[in-house]
Coordinates of C-alpha atoms and ligand atoms in Angstrom, one line a residue:
M25 CA 109.4 84.0 99.1
K26 CA 109.7 87.5 100.6
F27 CA 107.1 90.1 100.0
G28 CA 107.9 93.7 101.0
G29 CA 105.8 96.4 102.5
T30 CA 104.2 97.6 99.3
S31 CA 103.5 94.1 98.1
V32 CA 101.2 93.7 101.2
G33 CA 100.4 97.4 101.4
T34 CA 96.6 97.1 100.9
P35 CA 94.0 94.4 101.4
Q36 CA 93.8 94.2 97.6
R37 CA 97.6 93.6 97.3
M38 CA 97.4 90.9 100.0
K39 CA 94.8 89.1 98.0
E40 CA 96.9 89.3 94.8
V41 CA 100.1 88.1 96.5
A42 CA 98.3 85.2 98.1
K43 CA 97.9 83.8 94.6
I44 CA 101.6 83.8 94.2
F45 CA 102.2 81.9 97.5
R46 CA 100.3 78.9 96.4
P47 CA 102.9 76.2 95.4
T48 CA 102.8 74.1 92.3
A49 CA 101.6 70.6 92.9
G50 CA 103.6 68.7 95.5
G51 CA 105.7 71.7 96.5
Q52 CA 105.6 73.9 99.6
S53 CA 106.2 77.6 100.0
F54 CA 107.8 79.4 102.9
V55 CA 106.6 83.1 102.9
V56 CA 108.3 85.9 104.7
L57 CA 106.3 89.1 105.0
S58 CA 107.2 92.7 105.9
A59 CA 104.9 95.1 107.7
M60 CA 102.3 96.9 105.5
S61 CA 104.1 99.9 104.0
G62 CA 104.2 102.9 106.3
T63 CA 103.5 100.9 109.5
T64 CA 107.2 100.5 110.6
N65 CA 107.6 104.2 110.1
N66 CA 104.5 104.8 112.3
L67 CA 105.9 102.5 114.9
V68 CA 109.2 104.5 114.9
E69 CA 107.1 107.6 115.3
I70 CA 105.3 106.1 118.3
S71 CA 108.6 105.2 119.9
D72 CA 109.9 108.7 119.2
Y73 CA 107.1 110.2 121.1
L74 CA 107.6 107.8 124.0
Y75 CA 111.3 108.6 124.2
K76 CA 110.3 112.2 124.4
N77 CA 107.9 111.5 127.1
N78 CA 104.8 112.5 125.1
P79 CA 102.3 109.7 125.5
E80 CA 99.5 111.8 123.9
G81 CA 101.6 112.0 120.7
A82 CA 102.1 108.3 120.8
S83 CA 98.4 107.7 121.4
T84 CA 97.4 109.8 118.4
V85 CA 99.5 107.7 116.1
I86 CA 98.3 104.4 117.7
N87 CA 94.7 105.5 117.2
Q88 CA 95.3 106.3 113.5
L89 CA 97.0 103.0 112.9
E90 CA 94.2 101.1 114.6
Q91 CA 91.6 102.8 112.4
K92 CA 93.5 101.9 109.4
Y93 CA 93.8 98.2 110.3
I94 CA 90.1 98.0 111.2
A95 CA 89.2 99.3 107.8
H96 CA 91.7 96.8 106.2
T97 CA 90.0 94.0 108.1
D98 CA 86.6 94.9 106.8
E99 CA 87.9 94.8 103.3
L100 CA 90.1 91.8 103.4
Y101 CA 87.7 89.1 104.6
D102 CA 84.5 87.6 103.1
T103 CA 83.1 86.1 106.2
E104 CA 82.0 87.5 109.6
A105 CA 83.9 84.7 111.3
Y106 CA 87.3 85.8 110.0
R107 CA 86.5 89.4 110.5
E108 CA 85.6 88.7 114.1
K109 CA 88.7 86.6 114.6
T110 CA 91.0 89.3 113.2
M111 CA 89.3 92.1 115.1
Q112 CA 89.8 90.1 118.3
F113 CA 93.5 89.8 117.5
L114 CA 93.8 93.6 116.6
K115 CA 92.1 94.5 119.9
E116 CA 94.7 92.7 121.8
E117 CA 97.5 94.1 119.7
F118 CA 96.4 97.7 120.1
K119 CA 95.8 97.2 123.8
Y120 CA 99.4 96.0 124.1
L121 CA 100.7 99.0 122.1
R122 CA 98.7 101.4 124.3
S123 CA 100.2 99.8 127.5
F124 CA 103.5 101.5 126.6
T125 CA 101.9 104.9 126.8
K126 CA 100.8 104.1 130.3
S127 CA 104.0 102.7 131.6
A128 CA 105.5 104.4 134.6
T129 CA 109.1 103.4 133.8
T130 CA 111.2 105.3 131.3
F131 CA 111.0 104.2 127.7
S132 CA 114.0 102.1 126.6
E133 CA 115.5 100.5 123.6
V134 CA 114.1 97.1 124.7
E135 CA 110.6 98.5 124.5
E136 CA 111.2 100.3 121.2
K137 CA 112.2 97.0 119.6
I138 CA 109.1 95.3 120.9
I139 CA 107.0 98.1 119.4
L140 CA 108.9 97.9 116.0
A141 CA 108.1 94.2 115.9
Q142 CA 104.4 94.7 115.9
G143 CA 104.1 95.7 112.2
E144 CA 105.2 92.3 110.9
I145 CA 103.2 90.5 113.6
I146 CA 100.1 92.3 112.4
S147 CA 100.7 91.8 108.7
T148 CA 101.4 88.1 109.0
N149 CA 98.3 87.5 111.1
L150 CA 96.1 89.3 108.6
V151 CA 97.5 87.4 105.7
T152 CA 97.4 84.0 107.5
N153 CA 93.8 84.5 108.4
Y154 CA 93.0 85.4 104.9
L155 CA 94.6 82.2 103.6
L156 CA 92.8 80.1 106.1
E157 CA 89.5 81.8 105.2
Q158 CA 90.2 80.9 101.5
G159 CA 90.8 77.2 102.5
D160 CA 94.5 77.1 102.1
K161 CA 96.6 74.7 104.2
A162 CA 98.6 77.5 105.8
I163 CA 100.3 78.0 109.1
L164 CA 102.0 81.0 110.8
L165 CA 105.3 80.1 112.4
P166 CA 106.5 83.0 114.6
A167 CA 109.9 84.3 113.6
L168 CA 110.7 85.0 117.3
D169 CA 110.8 81.2 117.8
F170 CA 113.6 80.6 115.3
V171 CA 115.4 83.8 114.1
R172 CA 118.1 84.7 116.6
T173 CA 121.2 86.9 116.6
D174 CA 124.3 86.1 118.6
A175 CA 126.3 88.2 121.0
N176 CA 127.7 90.3 118.1
G177 CA 124.3 91.0 116.7
E178 CA 124.9 88.7 113.8
P179 CA 122.4 86.0 112.8
D180 CA 123.1 82.8 114.7
L181 CA 123.1 80.5 111.6
N182 CA 123.4 77.2 113.5
F183 CA 120.6 78.1 115.8
I184 CA 118.4 79.3 113.0
R185 CA 119.0 76.1 111.0
E186 CA 118.2 73.7 113.8
A187 CA 115.2 75.7 115.0
I188 CA 113.6 76.0 111.6
V189 CA 114.2 72.4 110.7
S190 CA 112.6 71.3 114.0
Q191 CA 109.6 73.7 113.4
L192 CA 109.0 72.1 110.1
K193 CA 109.2 68.6 111.5
E194 CA 106.6 69.5 114.1
H195 CA 104.3 71.0 111.4
P196 CA 105.0 68.9 108.3
D197 CA 101.9 68.9 106.2
Y198 CA 101.3 72.5 105.1
D199 CA 101.3 74.0 101.7
I200 CA 102.2 77.5 102.9
Y201 CA 104.3 78.5 105.9
I202 CA 104.1 82.2 106.8
T203 CA 106.5 84.1 109.0
Q204 CA 107.6 87.6 109.9
G205 CA 110.6 89.3 108.2
F206 CA 112.8 91.7 110.1
I207 CA 112.1 90.6 113.7
C208 CA 114.2 88.2 115.8
R209 CA 115.4 87.6 119.3
N210 CA 118.9 88.6 120.3
A211 CA 121.4 86.6 122.4
K212 CA 119.7 87.8 125.6
G213 CA 116.4 86.4 124.3
E214 CA 114.9 89.9 123.9
I215 CA 112.9 91.0 120.9
D216 CA 115.2 92.6 118.4
N217 CA 115.4 93.2 114.6
L218 CA 117.7 92.8 111.7
Q219 CA 117.7 96.6 110.9
R220 CA 115.4 98.5 108.6
G221 CA 114.7 96.7 105.4
G222 CA 115.7 93.4 107.2
S223 CA 112.9 91.2 105.8
D224 CA 115.1 90.4 102.8
Y225 CA 117.7 89.2 105.2
T226 CA 115.2 87.0 107.0
A227 CA 114.2 85.4 103.7
C228 CA 117.8 84.7 102.8
L229 CA 118.5 83.2 106.2
I230 CA 115.6 80.9 106.1
G231 CA 116.1 79.9 102.4
S232 CA 119.7 79.1 103.1
A233 CA 118.9 77.2 106.3
L234 CA 116.3 75.1 104.5
Q235 CA 118.4 74.8 101.3
T236 CA 115.3 75.8 99.2
D237 CA 115.3 75.7 95.4
E238 CA 115.6 79.4 95.4
I239 CA 115.0 82.5 97.5
Q240 CA 112.5 84.9 95.8
I241 CA 112.4 88.5 96.8
W242 CA 109.2 90.0 95.5
T243 CA 109.1 93.8 95.2
D244 CA 107.3 96.3 93.0
I245 CA 109.9 96.6 90.2
D246 CA 111.1 94.3 87.5
G247 CA 114.3 93.2 89.2
M248 CA 117.6 95.0 89.3
H249 CA 118.3 97.6 86.6
N250 CA 121.6 98.4 85.0
N251 CA 121.4 101.9 86.5
D252 CA 119.1 103.8 88.8
P253 CA 115.8 104.3 86.9
R254 CA 114.8 107.2 89.1
I255 CA 117.8 109.2 87.9
V256 CA 118.9 107.9 84.5
E257 CA 116.9 107.4 81.4
N258 CA 116.7 104.2 79.4
T259 CA 117.8 101.8 82.1
K260 CA 117.3 98.1 81.4
P261 CA 116.7 95.1 83.7
V262 CA 119.8 93.0 84.5
R263 CA 118.8 89.3 84.1
Q264 CA 121.7 87.8 86.0
L265 CA 124.1 88.8 88.6
Y266 CA 126.9 87.0 90.4
F267 CA 126.5 87.0 94.2
E268 CA 129.4 89.4 94.7
E269 CA 128.1 91.8 92.1
A270 CA 124.7 91.9 93.8
A271 CA 126.2 92.5 97.2
E272 CA 128.2 95.5 95.8
L273 CA 125.2 96.9 94.2
A274 CA 123.0 96.4 97.3
Y275 CA 125.6 98.1 99.4
F276 CA 126.2 100.9 97.0
G277 CA 122.7 102.1 96.9
A278 CA 120.6 99.9 94.7
K279 CA 117.6 100.0 97.2
I280 CA 116.1 96.8 96.0
L281 CA 118.0 94.5 98.3
H282 CA 119.2 94.6 101.9
P283 CA 123.1 94.9 101.7
T284 CA 124.1 91.9 103.9
C285 CA 121.4 89.5 102.8
I286 CA 123.3 88.0 99.9
Q287 CA 126.0 86.4 102.1
P288 CA 124.1 83.5 103.6
A289 CA 122.6 82.6 100.2
K290 CA 126.0 82.7 98.6
F291 CA 127.5 80.4 101.3
A292 CA 124.5 78.0 101.0
G293 CA 124.6 78.2 97.2
V294 CA 120.9 79.0 97.0
P295 CA 120.1 81.4 94.1
V296 CA 118.2 84.6 94.8
R297 CA 115.6 85.8 92.4
L298 CA 114.2 89.3 92.4
L299 CA 110.6 89.4 91.1
N300 CA 107.8 91.9 90.6
T301 CA 104.4 91.4 92.3
M302 CA 102.8 93.8 89.8
N303 CA 104.1 91.7 86.9
P304 CA 104.6 88.2 88.3
T305 CA 105.4 86.5 85.0
A306 CA 108.3 88.8 84.2
P307 CA 111.7 87.0 84.5
G308 CA 113.2 89.4 87.0
T309 CA 116.8 89.1 88.0
I310 CA 118.6 85.9 89.2
I311 CA 121.5 86.2 91.5
N312 CA 123.7 83.0 91.5
N313 CA 127.2 81.7 91.5
E314 CA 127.9 82.3 87.8
I315 CA 130.3 84.9 86.5
Q316 CA 129.5 86.2 83.1
Q317 CA 133.0 86.7 81.7
G318 CA 133.8 90.2 80.7
T319 CA 130.5 91.9 81.2
I320 CA 129.8 95.1 83.0
K321 CA 126.4 94.7 84.6
A322 CA 125.3 97.8 86.4
V323 CA 125.9 101.2 88.0
A324 CA 124.6 102.3 91.4
A325 CA 125.2 105.4 93.6
K326 CA 125.5 106.0 97.3
D327 CA 124.6 109.5 98.6
N328 CA 125.6 111.6 101.6
I329 CA 129.2 110.6 101.5
T330 CA 131.8 112.6 103.4
C331 CA 135.4 112.5 102.2
I332 CA 138.3 113.0 104.5
R333 CA 141.9 113.6 103.4
I334 CA 144.8 113.3 105.7
Q335 CA 148.2 114.5 104.4
S336 CA 151.5 114.2 106.2
S337 CA 155.1 114.1 105.2
R338 CA 155.4 111.8 108.2
M339 CA 153.6 109.2 106.2
L340 CA 156.5 109.0 103.7
L341 CA 158.2 105.6 104.2
A342 CA 156.7 105.3 107.6
Y343 CA 155.0 102.2 108.9
G344 CA 152.0 102.1 111.2
F345 CA 150.6 105.4 109.9
L346 CA 147.5 103.9 108.4
R347 CA 147.0 101.8 111.5
K348 CA 146.8 104.9 113.6
V349 CA 144.4 106.5 111.2
F350 CA 142.1 103.5 111.0
E351 CA 142.2 103.1 114.8
I352 CA 140.5 106.5 115.1
F353 CA 137.6 105.4 113.0
E354 CA 137.4 102.1 114.9
Q355 CA 137.3 104.0 118.2
Y356 CA 134.3 106.0 116.9
R357 CA 132.7 102.9 115.4
T358 CA 132.6 104.6 112.0
S359 CA 133.0 102.4 109.0
I360 CA 135.1 103.4 106.0
D361 CA 133.8 102.8 102.5
M362 CA 136.4 103.9 100.0
I363 CA 140.2 104.4 100.5
C364 CA 142.9 105.8 98.2
T365 CA 146.4 106.3 99.4
S366 CA 149.6 107.9 98.0
E367 CA 153.0 108.1 99.7
V368 CA 152.1 111.3 101.5
G369 CA 148.4 111.1 102.0
V370 CA 145.3 109.1 102.4
S371 CA 141.7 109.9 101.3
L372 CA 138.8 107.9 102.6
T373 CA 135.0 108.1 102.8
I374 CA 132.4 107.6 105.5
D375 CA 128.6 107.8 105.4
N376 CA 128.0 108.2 109.1
R377 CA 128.9 111.8 110.2
G378 CA 127.8 111.2 113.8
H379 CA 131.4 111.4 115.1
L380 CA 132.9 113.5 112.4
T381 CA 134.1 116.4 114.7
D382 CA 135.8 114.0 117.1
I383 CA 137.3 112.0 114.3
V384 CA 138.7 115.1 112.6
G385 CA 140.0 116.4 115.9
E386 CA 142.0 113.1 116.5
L387 CA 143.2 112.9 112.9
K388 CA 144.8 116.4 113.2
K389 CA 147.5 114.8 115.4
Y390 CA 148.7 112.9 112.4
G391 CA 148.5 115.4 109.5
T392 CA 146.6 118.1 107.7
V393 CA 143.0 117.2 107.4
E394 CA 140.5 118.3 104.8
V395 CA 136.8 117.4 104.7
D396 CA 134.5 117.4 101.7
D397 CA 130.8 117.0 102.3
N398 CA 128.0 116.2 99.9
M399 CA 129.9 113.6 97.9
C400 CA 128.5 110.6 96.1
I401 CA 130.1 107.2 95.4
I402 CA 129.3 105.9 91.9
C403 CA 130.0 102.2 91.7
V404 CA 130.3 100.2 88.5
V405 CA 129.8 96.5 88.9
G406 CA 130.7 93.6 86.7
D407 CA 133.4 91.2 85.8
L408 CA 136.2 93.7 86.3
A409 CA 139.1 91.4 87.1
S410 CA 142.5 92.8 86.2
G411 CA 142.9 90.2 83.5
N412 CA 140.0 91.7 81.5
V413 CA 142.0 94.3 79.7
G414 CA 140.3 97.6 78.9
F415 CA 137.2 97.4 81.1
E416 CA 138.3 99.9 83.8
T417 CA 139.4 102.1 80.9
R418 CA 135.9 102.1 79.5
A419 CA 134.5 103.2 82.8
C420 CA 137.1 105.9 83.2
M421 CA 136.5 107.1 79.6
A422 CA 132.9 107.6 80.5
V423 CA 133.8 110.1 83.3
K424 CA 136.3 112.1 81.2
K425 CA 134.4 115.4 81.7
I426 CA 133.7 114.9 85.4
P427 CA 135.9 116.2 88.2
V428 CA 136.5 112.9 90.0
R429 CA 137.7 113.1 93.6
M430 CA 138.7 109.5 94.1
I431 CA 138.9 106.3 92.1
S432 CA 139.0 102.8 93.6
Y433 CA 139.8 99.8 91.5
G434 CA 141.2 96.4 92.4
G435 CA 139.7 96.1 95.9
S436 CA 137.5 93.3 94.5
N437 CA 137.3 91.8 91.0
Y438 CA 133.8 93.1 90.6
N439 CA 133.8 96.8 91.1
I440 CA 135.3 100.2 90.2
S441 CA 134.1 103.2 92.2
F442 CA 134.3 106.9 91.6
L443 CA 133.8 109.6 94.2
V444 CA 132.2 112.7 92.7
K445 CA 130.3 115.7 94.0
A446 CA 126.6 115.2 94.6
E447 CA 125.9 117.9 92.0
D448 CA 127.7 115.7 89.4
K449 CA 125.9 112.5 90.3
K450 CA 123.3 112.5 87.6
R451 CA 125.6 113.3 84.7
T452 CA 128.1 110.8 85.9
M453 CA 125.5 108.1 86.0
Q454 CA 124.1 109.1 82.7
A455 CA 127.6 109.2 81.1
L456 CA 128.4 105.7 82.4
S457 CA 125.1 104.3 81.1
E458 CA 125.8 105.8 77.7
T459 CA 129.3 104.5 77.5
L460 CA 128.9 101.1 79.1
F461 CA 125.4 100.0 78.0
K462 CA 125.1 101.6 74.6
D463 CA 123.2 98.9 72.8
Ligands
LIG515 N1 109.3 96.5 108.0 C1 110.7 96.7 108.1 C2 111.1 98.1 107.6 O1 110.2 98.8 107.1 C3 111.5 95.6 107.5 C4 111.3 95.4 106.0 O2 110.3 95.9 105.4 O3 112.1 94.8 105.4 O4 112.2 98.4 107.6
MG516 MG1 112.7 96.5 101.5

């Protein structure tokens, strides 16, 4: 079970979610926690100040954070003993954070990652102490002992499996195991992380390694909706998604899940359930290996997309043209999301503009280059295999009044994507909902 930042965002929330951890008779739960909401951002801020050689700025944020946690500690515990125990822990924690403001050496990425790890270390200690105070048979297993990435920065699945299994053998008789999401060690043994939002990933890695009954991602909404409820009216929860559908949705903007976390669960065949801490008995969304034939499930959008078109008569009947184009993106470590080609041109999209000027400069060697900013990918997900006649037509019918810049269909069996201007995003999403999910 993974609980995100808002699910453990206040002492009151911590007490509420603790009720959810408690397993039914005979079972055991493994709980992955994020940092309390806002904390990771504060830690990023502290690191920012330290990069800019401003220890006073960093100290101000550290002091504010400390005050906040002292107040939380007061509120969370019933007994002086546990207040005292947690205060002692916080004292050490904040002493450690302050040591970075006094360091004579220049601040580096290694130190930044250590700082970013403290949010989850603090939240898990607070919650574990609370469970122990309440008499639960709970134990905190440090993620830094068993979540590791390899030389490519990818989770080292074999290591994780062996390490977690041996941890559980060593500590067999607990009802609730608690660990930190997001944080890990890298191949060099340094403290690292699985990128922002990475706690979902931790939960999926652990659930897959342990082959649990299911992996539960607890957030503060009722599962995945069939469109973005912040933008479109009358969205409905989607009760079931196929792994691939969920992966496409997560990647294309449905903020509820970390985009890469579905893969390990899919390989292990462990279903992932999205649940709501504010409404724990609601059914949520289950993600598993079933394909619901011929159903379109959901729409999601990804913002801040840049579209690049390269046109060249040299592309006509030439081989190797696309390779040259793609190599430029590889050289600048910029990943491509959508691609459409014709005989004389190729359009593609990126969401990382960091190297745009260099990329465009290089591309001009191969053709005429046009760049469109402020675009948006709208992705329709469902059973969209080519054998299901008429489904892509329904999606296209929905956008008949919208100037569509690119359409991508056939890349997978589960998606059709439209590239539109940001200003057309809302009406495109609304039109898709109206056409695809009418009843
Ligand atoms: N605390 C980390 C973040 O805010 C990881 C997570 O919450 O999933 O990104
Ligand atoms: Mg999250």
